[in-house]
CSV table of C-alpha atoms in Angstrom, one decimal:
chain,number,residue,atom,x,y,z
A,19,UNK,CA,23.7,192.5,135.5
A,20,UNK,CA,22.4,189.5,133.4
A,21,UNK,CA,24.6,188.4,130.7
A,22,UNK,CA,23.1,188.7,127.3
A,23,UNK,CA,22.6,184.6,127.2
A,24,UNK,CA,20.8,184.6,130.7
A,25,UNK,CA,18.7,187.7,129.6
A,26,UNK,CA,17.3,185.4,126.5
A,27,UNK,CA,16.8,182.4,128.5
A,28,UNK,CA,14.8,184.3,130.7
A,29,UNK,CA,13.1,186.1,127.9
A,30,UNK,CA,12.1,182.5,126.4
A,31,UNK,CA,10.7,181.0,129.5
A,32,UNK,CA,8.8,184.4,130.4
A,33,UNK,CA,7.4,184.0,126.3
A,34,UNK,CA,6.6,180.1,127.2
A,35,UNK,CA,4.8,181.2,130.5
A,36,UNK,CA,2.7,183.6,128.8
A,37,UNK,CA,2.0,180.7,126.0
A,38,UNK,CA,0.9,178.0,128.8
A,39,UNK,CA,-1.2,180.8,130.7
A,40,UNK,CA,-3.4,181.7,127.6
A,41,UNK,CA,-3.8,178.0,126.6
A,42,UNK,CA,-5.2,177.1,130.4
A,43,UNK,CA,-7.6,180.1,129.8
A,44,UNK,CA,-8.9,178.5,126.3
A,45,UNK,CA,-8.8,175.0,128.1
A,46,UNK,CA,-10.9,176.6,130.8
A,47,UNK,CA,-13.4,178.0,128.2
A,48,UNK,CA,-13.5,174.3,126.4
A,49,UNK,CA,-14.4,172.7,129.5
A,50,UNK,CA,-17.1,174.9,130.2
A,51,UNK,CA,-18.8,174.5,126.8
A,52,UNK,CA,-18.6,170.9,127.2
A,53,UNK,CA,-20.6,171.4,131.0
A,54,UNK,CA,-23.1,173.7,129.1
A,55,UNK,CA,-23.7,171.2,126.2
A,56,UNK,CA,-24.3,168.5,128.7
A,57,UNK,CA,-26.8,170.2,130.6
A,58,UNK,CA,-28.6,171.2,127.4
A,59,UNK,CA,-27.9,167.7,125.8
A,60,UNK,CA,-30.1,165.6,128.8
A,61,UNK,CA,-33.1,167.9,128.1
A,62,UNK,CA,-32.8,167.3,124.2
A,63,UNK,CA,-31.9,163.3,124.9
A,64,UNK,CA,-35.2,163.3,127.2
A,65,UNK,CA,-36.9,165.2,124.6
A,66,UNK,CA,-37.0,162.5,122.1
A,67,UNK,CA,-36.6,159.5,124.1
A,68,UNK,CA,-39.9,157.1,123.8
A,69,UNK,CA,-42.7,157.8,126.6
A,70,UNK,CA,-40.3,160.3,128.6
A,71,UNK,CA,-40.8,162.8,125.0
A,72,UNK,CA,-44.3,162.8,126.3
A,73,UNK,CA,-43.8,165.0,129.0
A,74,UNK,CA,-42.1,167.8,126.4
A,75,UNK,CA,-45.4,168.7,125.0
A,76,UNK,CA,-43.6,171.7,123.1
A,77,UNK,CA,-41.3,171.0,119.9
A,78,UNK,CA,-39.9,174.4,120.2
A,79,UNK,CA,-38.6,173.2,123.4
A,80,UNK,CA,-36.4,170.6,121.9
A,81,UNK,CA,-35.4,173.0,118.9
A,82,UNK,CA,-34.0,175.9,121.6
A,83,UNK,CA,-32.0,173.3,123.5
A,84,UNK,CA,-30.7,171.4,120.2
A,85,UNK,CA,-29.3,175.0,119.3
A,86,UNK,CA,-27.7,176.0,121.9
A,87,UNK,CA,-26.2,172.0,122.4
A,88,UNK,CA,-25.2,172.3,119.1
A,89,UNK,CA,-23.4,175.7,119.3
A,90,UNK,CA,-21.2,174.8,122.4
A,91,UNK,CA,-20.4,171.2,121.8
A,92,UNK,CA,-19.3,172.0,118.1
A,93,UNK,CA,-18.6,175.6,117.6
A,94,UNK,CA,-17.6,176.6,120.8
A,95,UNK,CA,-15.8,173.7,121.7
A,96,UNK,CA,-13.8,173.0,118.5
A,97,UNK,CA,-12.7,176.7,118.5
A,98,UNK,CA,-11.6,176.8,121.9
A,99,UNK,CA,-9.5,173.8,121.5
A,100,UNK,CA,-8.0,175.3,118.2
A,101,UNK,CA,-7.3,178.0,120.7
A,102,UNK,CA,-5.5,175.6,122.8
A,103,UNK,CA,-3.3,174.3,120.0
A,104,UNK,CA,-2.9,177.4,117.9
A,105,UNK,CA,-1.6,179.0,121.5
A,106,UNK,CA,0.7,176.2,122.0
A,107,UNK,CA,2.0,175.8,118.6
A,108,UNK,CA,2.7,179.6,118.1
A,109,UNK,CA,5.5,182.1,119.6
A,110,UNK,CA,4.5,184.8,122.0
A,111,UNK,CA,3.9,187.2,119.3
A,112,UNK,CA,1.1,189.6,119.7
A,113,UNK,CA,0.0,187.4,122.8
A,114,UNK,CA,-2.5,190.3,123.9
A,115,UNK,CA,-4.5,189.7,120.9
A,116,UNK,CA,-5.0,186.0,121.9
A,117,UNK,CA,-6.1,187.4,125.6
A,118,UNK,CA,-8.6,189.5,123.7
A,119,UNK,CA,-9.7,186.7,121.1
A,120,UNK,CA,-10.5,184.7,124.4
A,121,UNK,CA,-12.7,187.5,125.9
A,122,UNK,CA,-14.6,188.1,123.1
A,123,UNK,CA,-15.2,184.2,122.7
A,124,UNK,CA,-16.1,183.7,126.5
A,125,UNK,CA,-18.1,186.9,126.5
A,126,UNK,CA,-20.0,185.5,123.2
A,127,UNK,CA,-20.5,182.2,124.6
A,128,UNK,CA,-22.1,183.6,127.8
A,129,UNK,CA,-24.6,185.5,125.7
A,130,UNK,CA,-25.7,182.7,124.0
A,131,UNK,CA,-26.0,180.4,126.8
A,132,UNK,CA,-27.8,183.1,128.6
A,133,UNK,CA,-30.3,184.0,125.6
A,134,UNK,CA,-32.7,181.3,125.8
A,135,UNK,CA,-33.7,182.6,129.8
A,136,UNK,CA,-33.6,186.2,128.4
A,137,UNK,CA,-35.6,186.4,125.4
A,138,UNK,CA,-38.4,184.3,123.7
A,139,UNK,CA,-36.8,183.9,120.4
A,140,UNK,CA,-37.6,181.7,117.5
A,141,UNK,CA,-35.5,178.8,117.1
A,142,UNK,CA,-33.8,178.6,113.4
A,143,UNK,CA,-32.4,175.0,112.9
A,144,UNK,CA,-29.9,176.3,110.1
A,145,UNK,CA,-27.2,173.8,109.3
A,146,UNK,CA,-23.6,174.1,110.7
A,147,UNK,CA,-24.8,177.0,113.0
A,148,UNK,CA,-28.0,176.9,114.4
A,149,UNK,CA,-29.7,180.5,115.7
A,150,UNK,CA,-32.1,181.5,118.3
A,151,UNK,CA,-33.4,184.5,116.1
A,152,UNK,CA,-32.9,187.2,118.7
A,153,UNK,CA,-31.1,190.2,119.6
A,154,UNK,CA,-29.1,188.6,122.5
A,155,UNK,CA,-28.5,185.4,120.8
A,156,UNK,CA,-27.1,187.2,117.5
A,157,UNK,CA,-25.4,189.7,119.7
A,158,UNK,CA,-23.5,186.8,121.6
A,159,UNK,CA,-22.8,184.8,118.0
A,160,UNK,CA,-21.3,188.4,116.8
A,161,UNK,CA,-18.8,189.0,119.9
A,162,UNK,CA,-17.9,185.4,119.4
A,163,UNK,CA,-17.1,185.3,115.7
A,164,UNK,CA,-15.0,188.8,116.7
A,165,UNK,CA,-13.1,186.5,119.1
A,166,UNK,CA,-13.1,183.7,116.2
A,167,UNK,CA,-11.3,186.3,113.9
A,168,UNK,CA,-8.8,187.4,116.2
A,169,UNK,CA,-8.0,183.9,117.1
A,170,UNK,CA,-7.4,182.6,113.5
A,171,UNK,CA,-5.2,185.9,112.6
A,172,UNK,CA,-2.8,185.5,115.8
A,173,UNK,CA,-2.6,181.8,115.0
A,174,UNK,CA,-1.4,182.6,111.4
A,175,UNK,CA,0.8,185.6,112.5
A,176,UNK,CA,2.3,183.7,115.4
A,177,UNK,CA,2.9,180.7,113.4
A,178,UNK,CA,6.1,179.1,113.8
A,179,UNK,CA,8.4,178.0,110.7
A,180,UNK,CA,8.1,174.3,109.6
A,181,UNK,CA,11.7,174.3,108.0
A,182,UNK,CA,13.0,172.3,105.1
A,183,UNK,CA,14.2,169.0,106.5
A,184,UNK,CA,10.8,168.2,108.6
A,185,UNK,CA,10.9,165.8,111.5
A,186,UNK,CA,7.7,164.5,113.3
A,187,UNK,CA,7.0,167.5,115.2
A,188,UNK,CA,7.4,170.0,111.8
A,189,UNK,CA,4.7,167.9,110.3
A,190,UNK,CA,2.2,168.6,113.1
A,191,UNK,CA,3.1,172.3,112.9
A,192,UNK,CA,2.3,172.7,109.4
A,193,UNK,CA,-1.1,170.4,110.4
A,194,UNK,CA,-1.8,173.4,112.6
A,195,UNK,CA,-0.8,175.9,110.4
A,196,UNK,CA,-2.6,174.5,107.6
A,197,UNK,CA,-6.1,174.4,109.9
A,198,UNK,CA,-5.6,177.8,110.9
A,199,UNK,CA,-5.7,179.1,107.3
A,200,UNK,CA,-8.7,176.7,106.5
A,201,UNK,CA,-10.1,178.8,109.5
A,202,UNK,CA,-9.6,181.9,107.7
A,203,UNK,CA,-11.0,180.9,104.3
A,204,UNK,CA,-13.9,180.1,106.3
A,205,UNK,CA,-14.5,183.4,108.0
A,206,UNK,CA,-14.0,185.2,104.7
A,207,UNK,CA,-16.8,182.4,103.1
A,208,UNK,CA,-19.3,183.4,105.9
A,209,UNK,CA,-18.4,187.4,105.2
A,210,UNK,CA,-19.0,186.9,101.6
A,211,UNK,CA,-22.2,185.3,101.9
A,212,UNK,CA,-23.5,187.9,104.2
A,213,UNK,CA,-22.5,190.5,101.8
A,214,UNK,CA,-24.2,188.8,98.7
A,215,UNK,CA,-27.2,187.7,100.7
A,216,UNK,CA,-30.5,189.4,98.7
A,217,UNK,CA,-32.6,191.3,101.2
A,218,UNK,CA,-35.7,189.8,100.3
A,219,UNK,CA,-34.7,186.6,102.3
A,220,UNK,CA,-35.2,185.9,106.1
A,221,UNK,CA,-36.0,183.5,108.5
A,222,UNK,CA,-34.2,179.8,107.7
A,223,UNK,CA,-33.3,180.5,104.0
A,224,UNK,CA,-31.4,183.6,105.4
A,225,UNK,CA,-29.2,181.8,107.5
A,226,UNK,CA,-29.1,178.6,105.7
A,227,UNK,CA,-27.4,180.6,102.9
A,228,UNK,CA,-25.3,182.6,105.4
A,229,UNK,CA,-23.6,179.8,106.8
A,230,UNK,CA,-23.6,176.8,104.0
A,231,UNK,CA,-20.3,177.9,102.3
A,232,UNK,CA,-18.3,178.7,105.7
A,233,UNK,CA,-19.8,175.7,107.4
A,234,UNK,CA,-18.5,173.4,104.7
A,235,UNK,CA,-14.9,174.7,105.0
A,236,UNK,CA,-15.2,174.7,109.0
A,237,UNK,CA,-15.4,170.9,108.7
A,238,UNK,CA,-12.0,171.0,106.9
A,239,UNK,CA,-10.6,172.7,109.8
A,240,UNK,CA,-11.8,170.7,112.4
A,241,UNK,CA,-10.9,167.5,110.2
A,242,UNK,CA,-6.8,169.1,110.0
A,243,UNK,CA,-7.0,169.6,113.6
A,244,UNK,CA,-7.8,165.8,114.1
A,245,UNK,CA,-5.1,164.7,112.0
A,246,UNK,CA,-2.6,166.6,114.1
A,247,UNK,CA,-4.4,165.2,117.4
A,248,UNK,CA,-4.1,161.5,115.9
A,249,UNK,CA,-0.6,161.9,114.9
A,250,UNK,CA,0.5,163.3,118.6
A,251,UNK,CA,-1.3,160.8,120.3
A,252,UNK,CA,0.1,158.0,117.9
A,253,UNK,CA,3.2,159.0,119.1
A,254,UNK,CA,2.6,159.9,122.7
A,255,UNK,CA,1.4,156.0,123.3
A,256,UNK,CA,4.5,154.4,120.9
A,257,UNK,CA,2.8,153.8,117.9
A,258,UNK,CA,4.4,154.0,114.9
A,259,UNK,CA,2.5,155.4,111.8
A,260,UNK,CA,3.9,154.5,108.9
A,261,UNK,CA,3.9,157.7,107.4
A,262,UNK,CA,7.0,160.0,107.2
A,263,UNK,CA,7.1,163.6,108.1
A,264,UNK,CA,7.0,164.5,104.3
A,265,UNK,CA,3.9,162.2,103.6
A,266,UNK,CA,1.8,163.5,106.3
A,267,UNK,CA,2.9,167.1,105.2
A,268,UNK,CA,1.3,166.2,101.7
A,269,UNK,CA,-1.6,164.4,103.3
A,270,UNK,CA,-2.3,167.9,105.2
A,271,UNK,CA,-1.7,170.1,101.9
A,272,UNK,CA,-4.3,167.8,100.4
A,273,UNK,CA,-7.3,168.5,102.8
A,274,UNK,CA,-5.8,172.1,102.8
A,275,UNK,CA,-6.1,172.1,98.7
A,276,UNK,CA,-9.5,171.7,98.7
A,277,UNK,CA,-10.2,174.3,101.0
A,278,UNK,CA,-8.8,176.8,98.0
A,279,UNK,CA,-11.9,175.7,95.5
A,280,UNK,CA,-14.3,177.5,98.0
A,281,UNK,CA,-13.3,180.9,96.5
A,282,UNK,CA,-13.8,179.5,92.9
A,283,UNK,CA,-17.2,178.6,93.9
A,284,UNK,CA,-18.2,181.9,95.0
A,285,UNK,CA,-16.6,183.6,92.0
A,286,UNK,CA,-18.7,181.1,89.8
A,287,UNK,CA,-21.9,180.5,91.1
A,288,UNK,CA,-24.3,182.9,93.0
A,289,UNK,CA,-24.9,182.1,97.0
A,290,UNK,CA,-28.2,181.5,96.4
A,291,UNK,CA,-27.8,179.0,93.6
A,292,UNK,CA,-28.6,175.3,93.5
A,293,UNK,CA,-25.0,174.5,91.8
A,294,UNK,CA,-23.4,176.7,94.7
A,295,UNK,CA,-25.4,174.7,97.4
A,296,UNK,CA,-24.7,171.4,95.4
A,297,UNK,CA,-20.9,172.4,94.8
A,298,UNK,CA,-20.2,172.5,98.4
A,299,UNK,CA,-21.6,169.4,99.2
A,300,UNK,CA,-19.3,167.5,96.7
A,301,UNK,CA,-16.0,169.4,97.8
A,302,UNK,CA,-16.7,168.3,101.2
A,303,UNK,CA,-17.7,164.8,100.0
A,304,UNK,CA,-14.6,164.5,97.4
A,305,UNK,CA,-11.9,166.8,98.8
A,306,UNK,CA,-12.2,165.9,102.3
A,307,UNK,CA,-11.8,162.1,101.5
A,308,UNK,CA,-8.7,162.6,99.6
A,309,UNK,CA,-6.7,162.8,103.1
A,310,UNK,CA,-9.1,161.0,105.4
A,311,UNK,CA,-8.8,157.3,104.2
A,312,UNK,CA,-4.9,157.2,104.0
A,313,UNK,CA,-4.5,158.9,107.1
A,314,UNK,CA,-7.1,157.0,109.0
A,315,UNK,CA,-5.5,153.3,107.6
A,316,UNK,CA,-2.0,154.6,108.8
A,317,UNK,CA,-3.3,155.6,112.4
A,318,UNK,CA,-5.3,152.9,112.5
A,319,UNK,CA,-2.5,150.5,111.7
A,320,UNK,CA,0.1,152.4,114.3
A,321,UNK,CA,-2.7,151.2,116.9
A,322,UNK,CA,-2.9,147.6,116.3
A,323,UNK,CA,0.7,147.1,116.3
A,324,UNK,CA,1.5,149.5,118.9
A,325,UNK,CA,3.3,148.1,122.3
A,326,UNK,CA,1.2,147.5,125.4
A,327,UNK,CA,0.7,151.1,126.8
A,328,UNK,CA,1.4,152.1,130.3
A,329,UNK,CA,-0.7,153.7,132.9
A,330,UNK,CA,-0.6,157.3,131.7
A,331,UNK,CA,-0.9,155.8,127.7
A,332,UNK,CA,-3.8,153.9,128.7
A,333,UNK,CA,-6.7,157.1,128.2
A,334,UNK,CA,-5.0,158.2,125.0
A,335,UNK,CA,-5.0,155.1,123.2
A,336,UNK,CA,-8.6,154.5,124.2
A,337,UNK,CA,-9.3,158.1,123.0
A,338,UNK,CA,-7.5,157.3,119.9
A,339,UNK,CA,-9.3,154.1,119.1
A,340,UNK,CA,-12.6,155.7,119.6
A,341,UNK,CA,-12.0,158.2,117.7
A,342,UNK,CA,-11.1,156.2,114.8
A,343,UNK,CA,-14.3,154.2,115.2
A,344,UNK,CA,-16.6,156.8,115.5
A,345,UNK,CA,-15.4,159.2,112.4
A,346,UNK,CA,-15.0,156.1,110.3
A,347,UNK,CA,-18.8,155.2,111.2
A,348,UNK,CA,-19.8,158.6,110.5
A,349,UNK,CA,-18.1,158.4,107.1
A,350,UNK,CA,-19.9,155.1,106.3
A,351,UNK,CA,-23.3,156.3,107.1
A,352,UNK,CA,-22.7,159.3,105.2
A,353,UNK,CA,-22.9,157.0,102.1
A,354,UNK,CA,-25.8,155.6,103.1
A,355,UNK,CA,-28.1,159.0,103.5
A,356,UNK,CA,-31.1,159.2,101.1
A,357,UNK,CA,-33.6,161.9,101.8
A,358,UNK,CA,-33.9,164.1,105.0
A,359,UNK,CA,-34.2,161.7,108.1
A,360,UNK,CA,-32.2,160.8,111.0
A,361,UNK,CA,-29.9,159.2,109.2
A,362,UNK,CA,-28.1,162.7,108.3
A,363,UNK,CA,-27.7,163.4,112.2
A,364,UNK,CA,-26.5,160.0,112.7
A,365,UNK,CA,-23.3,161.0,109.7
A,366,UNK,CA,-22.5,163.9,111.3
A,367,UNK,CA,-22.8,162.9,115.1
A,368,UNK,CA,-20.4,160.2,114.0
A,369,UNK,CA,-17.8,162.3,112.4
A,370,UNK,CA,-17.9,165.2,115.0
A,371,UNK,CA,-17.2,162.7,118.0
A,372,UNK,CA,-14.8,161.5,116.2
A,373,UNK,CA,-13.2,164.7,116.2
A,374,UNK,CA,-14.0,165.3,120.2
A,375,UNK,CA,-12.4,162.2,121.2
A,376,UNK,CA,-9.5,163.0,119.7
A,377,UNK,CA,-9.6,166.3,121.4
A,378,UNK,CA,-10.3,165.0,124.4
A,379,UNK,CA,-7.5,162.6,124.5
A,380,UNK,CA,-5.1,165.3,123.3
A,381,UNK,CA,-6.5,167.5,126.4
A,382,UNK,CA,-5.1,164.5,128.6
A,383,UNK,CA,-1.9,164.5,127.0
A,384,UNK,CA,-1.5,168.0,127.0
A,385,UNK,CA,-2.5,168.6,130.7
A,386,UNK,CA,1.3,167.5,132.0
A,387,UNK,CA,2.4,170.2,129.2
A,388,UNK,CA,0.6,172.9,130.8
A,389,UNK,CA,1.8,172.3,134.4
A,390,UNK,CA,-1.1,169.8,135.5
A,391,UNK,CA,-1.0,166.4,136.4
A,392,UNK,CA,-1.4,163.4,133.7
A,393,UNK,CA,-4.7,161.9,134.4
A,394,UNK,CA,-4.3,158.0,134.7
A,395,UNK,CA,-6.4,155.1,136.6
A,396,UNK,CA,-9.7,153.6,135.5
A,397,UNK,CA,-11.7,156.1,135.4
A,398,UNK,CA,-9.7,158.0,133.0
A,399,UNK,CA,-9.5,154.9,130.7
A,400,UNK,CA,-13.2,154.6,131.0
A,401,UNK,CA,-14.1,157.8,129.9
A,402,UNK,CA,-13.2,157.3,126.3
A,403,UNK,CA,-14.6,154.1,126.1
A,404,UNK,CA,-17.8,155.2,127.8
A,405,UNK,CA,-18.2,158.3,125.9
A,406,UNK,CA,-17.7,156.4,122.7
A,407,UNK,CA,-19.9,153.6,123.0
A,408,UNK,CA,-22.6,155.7,124.2
A,409,UNK,CA,-22.2,157.7,121.2
A,410,UNK,CA,-21.8,154.5,118.9
A,411,UNK,CA,-25.1,153.5,120.2
A,412,UNK,CA,-26.6,157.0,120.0
A,413,UNK,CA,-25.3,156.8,116.1
A,414,UNK,CA,-26.9,153.6,115.3
A,415,UNK,CA,-30.0,154.3,116.7
A,416,UNK,CA,-30.4,157.2,114.5
A,417,UNK,CA,-29.3,154.8,111.6
A,418,UNK,CA,-31.8,152.3,112.5
A,419,UNK,CA,-34.3,154.8,112.9
A,420,UNK,CA,-33.5,156.6,109.5
A,421,UNK,CA,-34.2,153.5,107.8
A,422,UNK,CA,-37.5,153.7,108.8
A,423,UNK,CA,-38.0,157.3,107.8
A,424,UNK,CA,-37.9,158.9,111.4
A,425,UNK,CA,-37.5,162.8,110.3
A,426,UNK,CA,-34.6,164.8,111.7
A,427,UNK,CA,-35.0,168.3,113.9
A,428,UNK,CA,-38.3,167.1,115.3
A,429,UNK,CA,-39.2,165.8,118.5
A,430,UNK,CA,-42.2,164.9,120.7
A,431,UNK,CA,-45.2,163.8,118.5
A,432,UNK,CA,-44.1,165.2,115.6
A,433,UNK,CA,-41.4,162.3,115.5
A,434,UNK,CA,-44.6,159.9,114.7
A,435,UNK,CA,-43.1,157.0,116.0
A,436,UNK,CA,-45.1,153.4,115.0
A,437,UNK,CA,-44.7,150.1,116.0
A,438,UNK,CA,-42.0,148.1,118.0
A,439,UNK,CA,-39.1,148.6,115.8
A,440,UNK,CA,-39.0,152.5,116.0
A,441,UNK,CA,-39.6,152.6,119.5
A,442,UNK,CA,-36.4,150.2,120.0
A,443,UNK,CA,-34.7,152.1,117.8
A,444,UNK,CA,-34.9,155.4,119.4
A,445,UNK,CA,-34.6,154.0,122.7
A,446,UNK,CA,-31.2,152.7,121.7
A,447,UNK,CA,-30.7,156.5,120.5
A,448,UNK,CA,-32.0,157.7,123.8
A,449,UNK,CA,-29.8,155.3,125.8
A,450,UNK,CA,-26.7,155.8,123.7
A,451,UNK,CA,-27.2,159.2,124.1
A,452,UNK,CA,-27.4,159.2,127.9
A,453,UNK,CA,-24.4,157.2,128.4
A,454,UNK,CA,-22.4,159.6,126.3
A,455,UNK,CA,-23.5,162.4,128.6
A,456,UNK,CA,-22.3,160.6,131.4
A,457,UNK,CA,-19.0,160.1,129.4
A,458,UNK,CA,-18.8,163.6,128.7
A,459,UNK,CA,-19.2,164.7,132.4
A,460,UNK,CA,-16.5,162.1,133.1
A,461,UNK,CA,-14.1,163.7,131.0
A,462,UNK,CA,-14.8,167.3,133.1
A,463,UNK,CA,-14.2,165.3,136.1
A,464,UNK,CA,-10.9,163.6,134.9
A,465,UNK,CA,-9.4,166.6,133.7
A,466,UNK,CA,-10.6,169.2,136.7
A,467,UNK,CA,-9.1,166.1,139.1
A,468,UNK,CA,-6.2,166.2,137.5
A,469,UNK,CA,-5.6,170.1,137.6
A,470,UNK,CA,-6.7,170.3,141.1
A,471,UNK,CA,-4.4,167.5,142.2
A,472,UNK,CA,-1.4,169.4,140.6
A,473,UNK,CA,-2.5,172.9,142.3
A,474,UNK,CA,-2.8,171.3,145.9
A,475,UNK,CA,1.1,169.9,145.6
A,476,UNK,CA,2.4,173.0,144.2
A,477,UNK,CA,0.1,175.4,146.8
A,478,UNK,CA,-1.4,177.4,144.0
A,479,UNK,CA,-2.3,177.5,140.4
A,480,UNK,CA,-0.1,175.3,138.1
A,481,UNK,CA,0.7,177.6,135.6
A,482,UNK,CA,2.2,179.9,138.3
A,483,UNK,CA,5.2,177.0,138.7
A,484,UNK,CA,6.5,178.5,135.2
């Protein structure tokens, strides 16, 4: 008979195995989302690039591709990566709920991807969560939302304690816990908007109001997760950020505190009022910036003063550096927005890609923790650089085009491109977008190669070795 201490050790090992296996499942969903987003983005970029765009006579084709691309590259990819982090961060409590959440999210994603080929549904370019207004896509979105609800609830119920004497690991745990709370507030905001929506609304107005409040809160969630990723990556490459664990927790707390103003806005203003719309915007601009500037400054200083990286740290350093560059560019472009033109997608592309690059770098670091080989070599180091540089060119092309008044969410002849300057600007956008697609596909290649190399050495799935 096993001794109690040995039984406890076996139990802890089994719990760790279950969490690693579930985290690997979320990783596969994240990779699948990026593969699908990459395929749709090829069509998206070609439908807006000069000369090539003329081969796409229908603007609806651009909009359908854009909707699926956005939902995969932002909503599904971010939620799946959050699933990885909350699974590894938490205990093995309610692990069955974690598997149910993954199953719902995977099924919902599959339905959303299949919808354009199964039904002709009008594309609705609503902010934060664009939709195809048809039964298949909306069913997939609801199933995905049910999975996210389970994921967030389990993320909070299985969250570990931070403790009264926090260290660097405790600060990261607090950040991940704060992101789970922020995601819960976002889900409440979505439900609150749905309950208060006037029955007279339909079409774009309906979905714009439905997703406006919760969509703003989700940006806080992704930003909090990015902060945790920055701290993780800085530590992994040997960079010492001038932030004590208590200061880092304070900054996470400031970022989270802004989220709790959301119920106040819902109580004070009707969801269809101008005040509700504008207060959510100001909350993101002011509340989000309070923690972003000191966090970015501290990580940037740590990156500059870090020692030369080793082979396994070079991809992490590249991802962290480009994450800071793109997120900073998105923030600066946001200050230059006037009117409704492509400066707006330039702003959120920069911010979103900043989060994505942080997640890509963290995925490289987490692979060995999941039992796979650490990515190294020129290809792994080139990938964040190619993706980051391509996205920066894409963003600068959109910014340049916005200066000439090129409108957002249009394609083909609707862009009304006149003059060599507008053509050159959109050409830069197209070239940068294609480079970014290549960089995104390289990420898939690097990760899958690392996973397959580990399985080849072990003679089976890496997770089975634990």
